[in-house]
């Protein structure tokens, strides 16, 4: 379930992703404001979304998070459990099935989402630093599907493997189970010598050591925090993992971003946003036909975010049992806005159920950056840029605000030049 998010994407970045500066006139006009701790059914802060228009282009719109169906007599009756929709059962629910047409699909643009794991600590999830930014193309410019990337083995620590295995890198058969590592992604086996060299090449480790800085996109796996030899004890591995976690947690998320990149500049130095598949509907049931908040006679457009079951072993699976259906490239974004069909055989387009299944499979391979966030985001009334700070950065900032200010050297004041001597006044 996705029930809390950060909607702080800069307007320049929104328009760059959508490929247009056109905004739809609706009840959400003027309500797309930065919100670090956004929750559903907020009538003052609407979610920025990208929609497809009848002319084949795209447009931006502000929509309330939490769908109100068009047939509702009172929108207050639908303020529960309509901010997420299960992607696996879209065609089974009458409420969601009626919104599967191309004119009711949208893309929700989020800077990140919050999830609480089993330890009840908020985790902030946003795009990894190695995600390739992209713009949503119009209906007339269907992009080619990206070529599948070459699989890079993620070697874990030496474990209890079969007695005899063949190394996928050098082909040697290794008998000792403690001299082999297994890939976390594909399960292939590699001898200790080859896997150590691969880790050194990937992380830039020194000679004779397979250790290196942990990638920012893999923050949820305890065994991937540090790569240890089989001779090290469990206690040493746990202490090394803890030190590596604290060091990585204290690092700034923007460290891996290029400040000169046009996408980074457009989003004021923040990573590329998360683009989630969504459905929306229009409700015209305002009293007297006008929105009481603005007095305008535009419909209330409200949106729901599609969620899915993350596969076992993915980054979010260690935190929560649901994740948004994220659109990872321009081809996925085009397919969701302009492709697929709610009915089989519509102009040769595949049914939307097959499209959603394909998007779910690609979303499970997305690169994410996950870290522990400010615990105060549990309260919907807390709103501050500190919401997205990492726990280590928050502790440092809190210390400097309180006790740390007594240990911080104050800036030296510039020495004042000696005053010029005054002219002597001679009195008669």
Coordinates of C-alpha atoms in Angstrom, one line a residue:
X1 CA 0.0 0.0 0.0
X2 CA 1.3 3.5 -0.9
X3 CA -0.3 5.9 1.6
X4 CA 2.3 8.6 2.1
X5 CA 4.5 10.4 -0.4
X6 CA 6.6 13.5 -1.2
X7 CA 5.2 15.7 -4.0
X8 CA 8.1 18.1 -4.3
X9 CA 8.9 17.8 -8.0
X10 CA 9.7 21.2 -9.5
X11 CA 7.4 22.6 -12.1
X12 CA 10.2 22.9 -14.7
X13 CA 10.9 19.2 -14.2
X14 CA 7.2 18.3 -14.5
X15 CA 6.9 20.1 -17.8
X16 CA 10.1 18.6 -19.1
X17 CA 8.8 15.0 -18.3
X18 CA 5.4 15.7 -19.8
X19 CA 6.9 17.4 -22.9
X20 CA 4.5 20.3 -22.6
X21 CA 3.6 23.3 -20.6
X22 CA -0.2 22.8 -21.0
X23 CA -2.1 22.4 -17.8
X24 CA -5.7 21.1 -17.7
X25 CA -8.4 23.4 -16.4
X26 CA -10.0 21.5 -13.5
X27 CA -10.7 21.9 -9.8
X28 CA -7.0 21.1 -9.1
X29 CA -5.7 24.2 -11.0
X30 CA -3.5 26.1 -8.6
X31 CA -3.5 23.4 -6.0
X32 CA -0.3 21.6 -7.1
X33 CA 2.0 22.8 -4.4
X34 CA 5.2 21.2 -2.9
X35 CA 4.3 18.8 -0.1
X36 CA 7.0 16.8 1.7
X37 CA 4.5 14.7 3.7
X38 CA 1.4 14.2 1.5
X39 CA -1.4 12.0 2.5
X40 CA -4.6 10.9 0.6
X41 CA -7.8 13.1 0.5
X42 CA -5.9 16.3 1.0
X43 CA -8.1 19.1 -0.5
X44 CA -5.4 21.7 -0.4
X45 CA -2.4 19.8 -2.0
X46 CA -3.2 18.0 -5.3
X47 CA -1.0 15.5 -6.9
X48 CA 0.7 16.4 -10.2
X49 CA -0.2 13.9 -13.0
X50 CA 0.3 13.5 -16.7
X51 CA -2.7 12.6 -18.9
X52 CA -3.2 11.9 -22.5
X53 CA -5.5 14.3 -24.5
X54 CA -7.9 13.6 -27.3
X55 CA -5.6 15.2 -29.8
X56 CA -2.9 12.6 -29.1
X57 CA -0.7 15.0 -27.0
X58 CA -0.1 15.1 -23.3
X59 CA -1.1 17.6 -20.6
X60 CA -0.4 18.2 -16.9
X61 CA -3.2 18.3 -14.3
X62 CA -3.6 18.6 -10.6
X63 CA -5.8 15.8 -9.1
X64 CA -6.8 14.9 -5.6
X65 CA -5.2 11.8 -4.3
X66 CA -8.0 9.3 -3.5
X67 CA -10.5 8.6 -6.3
X68 CA -14.1 9.7 -6.1
X69 CA -16.1 7.8 -8.8
X70 CA -18.3 9.8 -11.1
X71 CA -21.5 8.0 -9.9
X72 CA -20.9 9.1 -6.2
X73 CA -23.7 11.2 -4.7
X74 CA -21.3 12.6 -2.1
X75 CA -17.5 12.5 -2.5
X76 CA -17.2 12.2 1.3
X77 CA -18.5 8.6 1.0
X78 CA -15.4 7.6 -0.9
X79 CA -12.7 8.8 1.4
X80 CA -11.5 5.3 2.4
X81 CA -9.3 2.8 0.5
X82 CA -9.6 4.5 -2.9
X83 CA -6.1 5.9 -3.0
X84 CA -4.7 2.6 -4.1
X85 CA -5.9 0.0 -6.6
X86 CA -4.6 -3.6 -6.8
X87 CA -3.1 -4.1 -10.3
X88 CA -3.7 -7.8 -10.1
X89 CA -7.5 -7.4 -9.8
X90 CA -8.2 -4.4 -11.9
X91 CA -10.5 -6.2 -14.3
X92 CA -12.4 -7.9 -11.5
X93 CA -13.5 -4.7 -9.6
X94 CA -16.3 -2.8 -11.2
X95 CA -15.0 0.5 -9.7
X96 CA -11.6 0.2 -11.4
X97 CA -12.7 -1.7 -14.6
X98 CA -14.8 1.3 -15.8
X99 CA -11.6 3.5 -15.7
X100 CA -9.3 1.3 -17.8
X101 CA -9.9 3.2 -21.0
X102 CA -7.1 5.4 -22.4
X103 CA -9.1 8.5 -21.4
X104 CA -8.9 7.5 -17.7
X105 CA -5.3 6.5 -17.3
X106 CA -2.6 8.8 -16.0
X107 CA 0.9 8.9 -14.7
X108 CA 1.5 10.2 -11.1
X109 CA 4.7 12.1 -10.7
X110 CA 6.2 11.7 -7.2
X111 CA 9.6 12.6 -5.7
X112 CA 9.4 9.5 -3.4
X113 CA 7.2 7.4 -1.2
X114 CA 7.3 6.5 2.5
X115 CA 6.8 2.9 3.7
X116 CA 7.0 1.4 7.2
X117 CA 8.6 -2.0 7.6
X118 CA 8.4 -4.5 10.3
X119 CA 10.5 -2.3 12.6
X120 CA 7.9 0.5 12.2
X121 CA 10.6 2.9 11.0
X122 CA 9.8 5.1 8.0
X123 CA 11.8 4.3 4.9
X124 CA 12.0 6.9 2.1
X125 CA 12.0 5.3 -1.4
X126 CA 13.0 7.2 -4.5
X127 CA 14.8 6.7 -7.8
X128 CA 18.3 5.4 -7.8
X129 CA 21.1 7.6 -9.1
X130 CA 21.7 5.3 -12.1
X131 CA 18.1 5.7 -13.4
X132 CA 18.0 7.1 -16.9
X133 CA 15.6 10.1 -17.1
X134 CA 13.1 10.2 -19.9
X135 CA 10.2 12.3 -21.2
X136 CA 6.7 10.9 -21.9
X137 CA 6.2 10.9 -25.7
X138 CA 2.9 11.8 -27.4
X139 CA 0.7 9.2 -29.0
X140 CA 2.2 9.8 -32.5
X141 CA 5.8 9.1 -31.3
X142 CA 5.8 5.6 -30.1
X143 CA 9.3 4.8 -28.8
X144 CA 11.1 1.5 -29.4
X145 CA 11.3 -0.9 -26.5
X146 CA 14.7 -0.6 -24.9
X147 CA 17.1 -3.5 -25.3
X148 CA 17.5 -5.7 -22.3
X149 CA 20.5 -4.7 -20.3
X150 CA 23.4 -7.2 -19.7
X151 CA 23.0 -9.0 -16.4
X152 CA 25.6 -8.0 -13.8
X153 CA 26.2 -10.5 -11.1
X154 CA 25.7 -9.4 -7.5
X155 CA 27.9 -11.7 -5.5
X156 CA 27.0 -12.4 -1.9
X157 CA 29.2 -13.8 0.9
X158 CA 30.4 -17.4 0.6
X159 CA 27.6 -19.7 1.7
X160 CA 26.5 -23.3 2.1
X161 CA 26.4 -24.4 -1.6
X162 CA 26.4 -27.8 -3.2
X163 CA 29.6 -29.9 -2.9
X164 CA 30.5 -29.4 -6.5
X165 CA 29.6 -26.4 -8.6
X166 CA 30.9 -24.9 -11.9
X167 CA 32.0 -21.3 -11.9
X168 CA 30.1 -19.2 -14.5
X169 CA 33.1 -16.9 -15.1
X170 CA 36.0 -19.3 -15.6
X171 CA 34.2 -22.7 -15.9
X172 CA 36.3 -24.4 -13.2
X173 CA 34.6 -27.0 -11.0
X174 CA 35.0 -26.2 -7.3
X175 CA 34.5 -28.8 -4.7
X176 CA 34.8 -26.8 -1.5
X177 CA 31.5 -25.1 -0.8
X178 CA 33.2 -22.3 1.2
X179 CA 35.2 -21.2 -1.9
X180 CA 32.1 -20.2 -3.9
X181 CA 29.7 -17.3 -4.0
X182 CA 26.2 -17.2 -5.5
X183 CA 24.6 -14.3 -7.4
X184 CA 21.6 -12.7 -5.7
X185 CA 19.9 -12.0 -9.0
X186 CA 20.2 -15.2 -11.0
X187 CA 21.5 -17.7 -8.5
X188 CA 24.6 -18.6 -10.6
X189 CA 27.8 -19.7 -8.8
X190 CA 31.2 -18.2 -9.0
X191 CA 34.5 -19.2 -7.5
X192 CA 36.0 -17.0 -4.8
X193 CA 38.8 -15.8 -7.1
X194 CA 36.6 -14.7 -10.0
X195 CA 33.9 -13.2 -7.8
X196 CA 36.5 -11.3 -5.8
X197 CA 37.9 -9.8 -8.9
X198 CA 34.4 -8.8 -10.1
X199 CA 33.7 -7.1 -6.9
X200 CA 36.9 -5.2 -7.0
X201 CA 36.2 -4.0 -10.6
X202 CA 32.7 -2.9 -9.7
X203 CA 33.5 -1.1 -6.5
X204 CA 37.1 0.0 -7.1
X205 CA 38.5 -1.9 -4.2
X206 CA 42.2 -2.2 -3.4
X207 CA 44.4 -5.2 -4.1
X208 CA 43.8 -8.2 -1.9
X209 CA 40.4 -6.9 -0.8
X210 CA 36.9 -7.4 -2.2
X211 CA 35.5 -4.7 -0.2
X212 CA 34.3 -1.4 -1.6
X213 CA 31.7 1.3 -1.2
X214 CA 28.2 -0.1 -1.2
X215 CA 26.0 1.0 -4.0
X216 CA 23.2 3.5 -3.1
X217 CA 20.6 1.4 -4.9
X218 CA 20.9 -1.6 -2.6
X219 CA 20.0 -0.4 0.9
X220 CA 17.7 -3.1 2.1
X221 CA 19.8 -6.3 2.1
X222 CA 21.8 -7.0 5.2
X223 CA 24.1 -9.4 3.4
X224 CA 25.0 -6.9 0.7
X225 CA 26.3 -4.2 3.1
X226 CA 29.8 -5.6 3.1
X227 CA 31.6 -8.5 1.3
X228 CA 33.5 -10.7 3.7
X229 CA 35.8 -13.7 3.4
X230 CA 34.7 -17.0 4.7
X231 CA 37.4 -16.9 7.4
X232 CA 35.7 -13.9 9.1
X233 CA 33.4 -14.6 12.0
X234 CA 29.7 -13.8 12.1
X235 CA 30.3 -11.1 14.8
X236 CA 32.9 -9.4 12.6
X237 CA 30.5 -9.5 9.6
X238 CA 27.7 -7.9 11.7
X239 CA 29.9 -5.2 13.0
X240 CA 31.3 -4.5 9.5
X241 CA 27.8 -4.4 8.1
X242 CA 26.7 -1.9 10.8
X243 CA 29.7 0.4 10.1
X244 CA 29.0 0.2 6.4
X245 CA 25.3 1.0 6.9
X246 CA 26.0 4.0 9.1
X247 CA 28.6 5.4 6.6
X248 CA 26.2 5.0 3.7
X249 CA 23.3 6.4 5.6
X250 CA 25.3 9.5 6.4
X251 CA 26.2 10.1 2.8
X252 CA 24.1 12.6 0.9
X253 CA 21.7 11.2 -1.7
X254 CA 22.8 13.8 -4.1
X255 CA 26.4 12.7 -4.0
X256 CA 25.9 10.4 -7.1
X257 CA 24.2 13.1 -9.2
X258 CA 25.8 15.2 -11.8
X259 CA 25.0 18.9 -10.9
X260 CA 25.4 19.9 -14.6
X261 CA 22.9 17.4 -15.8
X262 CA 19.8 19.1 -17.4
X263 CA 17.4 16.8 -15.5
X264 CA 19.1 17.5 -12.2
X265 CA 18.9 21.2 -12.8
X266 CA 15.3 21.1 -13.8
X267 CA 14.4 19.3 -10.5
X268 CA 16.6 21.6 -8.4
X269 CA 19.3 19.0 -7.7
X270 CA 17.0 16.2 -6.8
X271 CA 16.9 12.7 -8.4
X272 CA 14.6 11.8 -11.2
X273 CA 11.0 11.4 -9.9
X274 CA 9.1 8.2 -9.6
X275 CA 6.5 7.8 -12.3
X276 CA 3.6 5.6 -11.1
X277 CA 0.7 4.2 -13.2
X278 CA -2.6 5.6 -12.1
X279 CA -6.4 5.8 -12.9
X280 CA -8.6 8.8 -12.5
X281 CA -12.2 9.8 -12.7
X282 CA -14.3 13.0 -12.9
X283 CA -17.0 14.0 -10.4
X284 CA -19.5 16.8 -11.1
X285 CA -21.6 16.5 -7.9
X286 CA -20.6 19.8 -6.3
X287 CA -23.4 21.6 -4.5
X288 CA -24.8 24.3 -6.8
X289 CA -22.4 22.9 -9.5
X290 CA -19.4 24.8 -8.1
X291 CA -16.4 23.8 -6.1
X292 CA -16.9 25.3 -2.6
X293 CA -13.1 25.8 -2.1
X294 CA -12.5 27.8 -5.2
X295 CA -16.0 28.7 -6.5
X296 CA -15.1 27.4 -10.0
X297 CA -17.4 25.1 -12.0
X298 CA -14.8 22.6 -12.9
X299 CA -15.1 18.9 -12.1
X300 CA -13.2 17.2 -9.3
X301 CA -10.6 14.9 -10.9
X302 CA -9.2 12.4 -8.4
X303 CA -6.6 9.7 -8.9
X304 CA -5.6 6.3 -7.5
X305 CA -2.2 4.7 -7.7
X306 CA -1.8 1.2 -9.0
X307 CA 0.0 -1.1 -6.6
X308 CA 1.5 -4.6 -7.1
X309 CA 3.1 -7.4 -5.2
X310 CA 6.9 -7.1 -5.3
X311 CA 8.7 -10.2 -6.1
X312 CA 10.7 -11.9 -3.4
X313 CA 14.2 -10.6 -3.2
X314 CA 13.5 -7.1 -4.6
X315 CA 14.4 -4.0 -2.6
X316 CA 10.9 -3.1 -1.5
X317 CA 9.9 -6.7 -0.6
X318 CA 12.1 -6.4 2.5
X319 CA 10.1 -3.4 3.7
X320 CA 6.5 -3.9 2.5
X321 CA 4.3 -6.4 0.7
X322 CA 3.0 -3.8 -1.8
X323 CA 4.7 -1.3 -4.2
X324 CA 3.5 1.1 -6.9
X325 CA 3.5 0.1 -10.5
X326 CA 6.5 2.2 -11.6
X327 CA 7.0 3.2 -15.2
X328 CA 10.7 2.7 -15.9
X329 CA 11.2 4.0 -19.4
X330 CA 9.6 6.0 -22.2
X331 CA 8.1 2.9 -23.8
X332 CA 6.3 1.9 -20.6
X333 CA 5.0 5.4 -20.2
X334 CA 3.7 5.5 -23.8
X335 CA 2.1 2.1 -23.5
X336 CA 0.2 3.1 -20.3
X337 CA -1.1 6.4 -21.6
X338 CA -1.8 5.5 -25.3
X339 CA -1.5 1.7 -25.6
X340 CA -3.5 -1.3 -24.5
X341 CA -7.3 -1.6 -24.7
X342 CA -10.0 -2.2 -22.1
X343 CA -11.7 -4.5 -24.7
X344 CA -10.0 -7.3 -26.5
X345 CA -9.3 -6.7 -30.2
X346 CA -9.6 -2.9 -30.2
X347 CA -7.6 -1.9 -33.3
X348 CA -5.3 -4.8 -32.6
X349 CA -4.2 -3.5 -29.2
X350 CA -3.5 -6.1 -26.5
X351 CA -6.0 -6.1 -23.6
X352 CA -5.1 -3.9 -20.7
X353 CA -4.6 -6.9 -18.4
X354 CA -1.7 -8.1 -20.5
X355 CA -0.3 -4.5 -20.6
X356 CA -0.5 -4.2 -16.8
X357 CA 1.2 -7.6 -16.3
X358 CA 4.1 -6.5 -18.6
X359 CA 4.5 -3.2 -16.7
X360 CA 4.5 -5.1 -13.3
X361 CA 7.3 -7.3 -14.5
X362 CA 9.4 -4.3 -15.6
X363 CA 8.7 -2.4 -12.3
X364 CA 10.2 -5.2 -10.3
X365 CA 13.6 -4.6 -11.9
X366 CA 13.6 -0.8 -11.2
X367 CA 16.6 0.7 -9.4
X368 CA 15.7 2.4 -6.1
X369 CA 17.4 4.3 -3.4
X370 CA 16.0 3.5 0.1
X371 CA 17.0 4.9 3.4
X372 CA 15.5 5.5 6.9
X373 CA 13.7 8.9 7.0
X374 CA 12.5 11.2 9.8
X375 CA 10.3 9.3 12.2
X376 CA 8.0 12.4 12.5
X377 CA 6.5 11.7 9.1
X378 CA 4.2 9.3 10.8
X379 CA 2.1 12.3 11.8
X380 CA 0.2 13.8 8.8
X381 CA 0.4 17.3 10.5
X382 CA 4.2 17.3 10.3
X383 CA 5.4 19.2 7.2
X384 CA 9.0 20.2 6.7
X385 CA 12.0 19.6 4.3
X386 CA 13.4 17.5 7.2
X387 CA 10.9 14.8 6.3
X388 CA 13.2 13.5 3.5
X389 CA 16.4 13.7 5.5
X390 CA 18.2 10.4 6.3
X391 CA 18.2 9.4 9.9
X392 CA 22.0 10.0 10.2
X393 CA 21.7 13.5 8.7
X394 CA 18.7 14.3 10.9
X395 CA 20.7 13.3 14.0
X396 CA 23.6 15.5 12.9
X397 CA 21.3 18.4 12.2
X398 CA 19.5 18.0 15.5
X399 CA 22.8 17.9 17.4
X400 CA 23.9 21.1 15.8
X401 CA 20.7 22.8 16.7
X402 CA 20.9 21.8 20.4
X403 CA 24.0 20.8 22.3
X404 CA 26.2 21.0 19.3
X405 CA 25.9 24.8 19.1
X406 CA 28.1 25.1 22.2
X407 CA 30.9 23.1 20.4
X408 CA 30.7 24.9 17.1
X409 CA 33.3 27.6 16.7
X410 CA 31.8 30.9 15.9
X411 CA 33.2 32.7 12.8
X412 CA 35.9 35.1 13.7
X413 CA 35.0 38.7 13.4
X414 CA 37.2 40.8 11.1
X415 CA 39.7 43.0 13.0
X416 CA 38.7 46.6 13.0
X417 CA 41.3 49.0 11.8
X418 CA 42.5 51.5 14.4
X419 CA 40.6 54.7 14.4
X420 CA 42.4 57.6 12.8
X421 CA 43.6 60.2 15.4
X422 CA 41.4 63.2 15.8
X423 CA 42.6 66.6 15.1
X424 CA 43.5 68.5 18.3
X425 CA 41.3 71.5 19.0
X426 CA 43.1 74.4 20.5
X427 CA 41.0 76.6 22.8
X428 CA 42.0 80.2 23.2

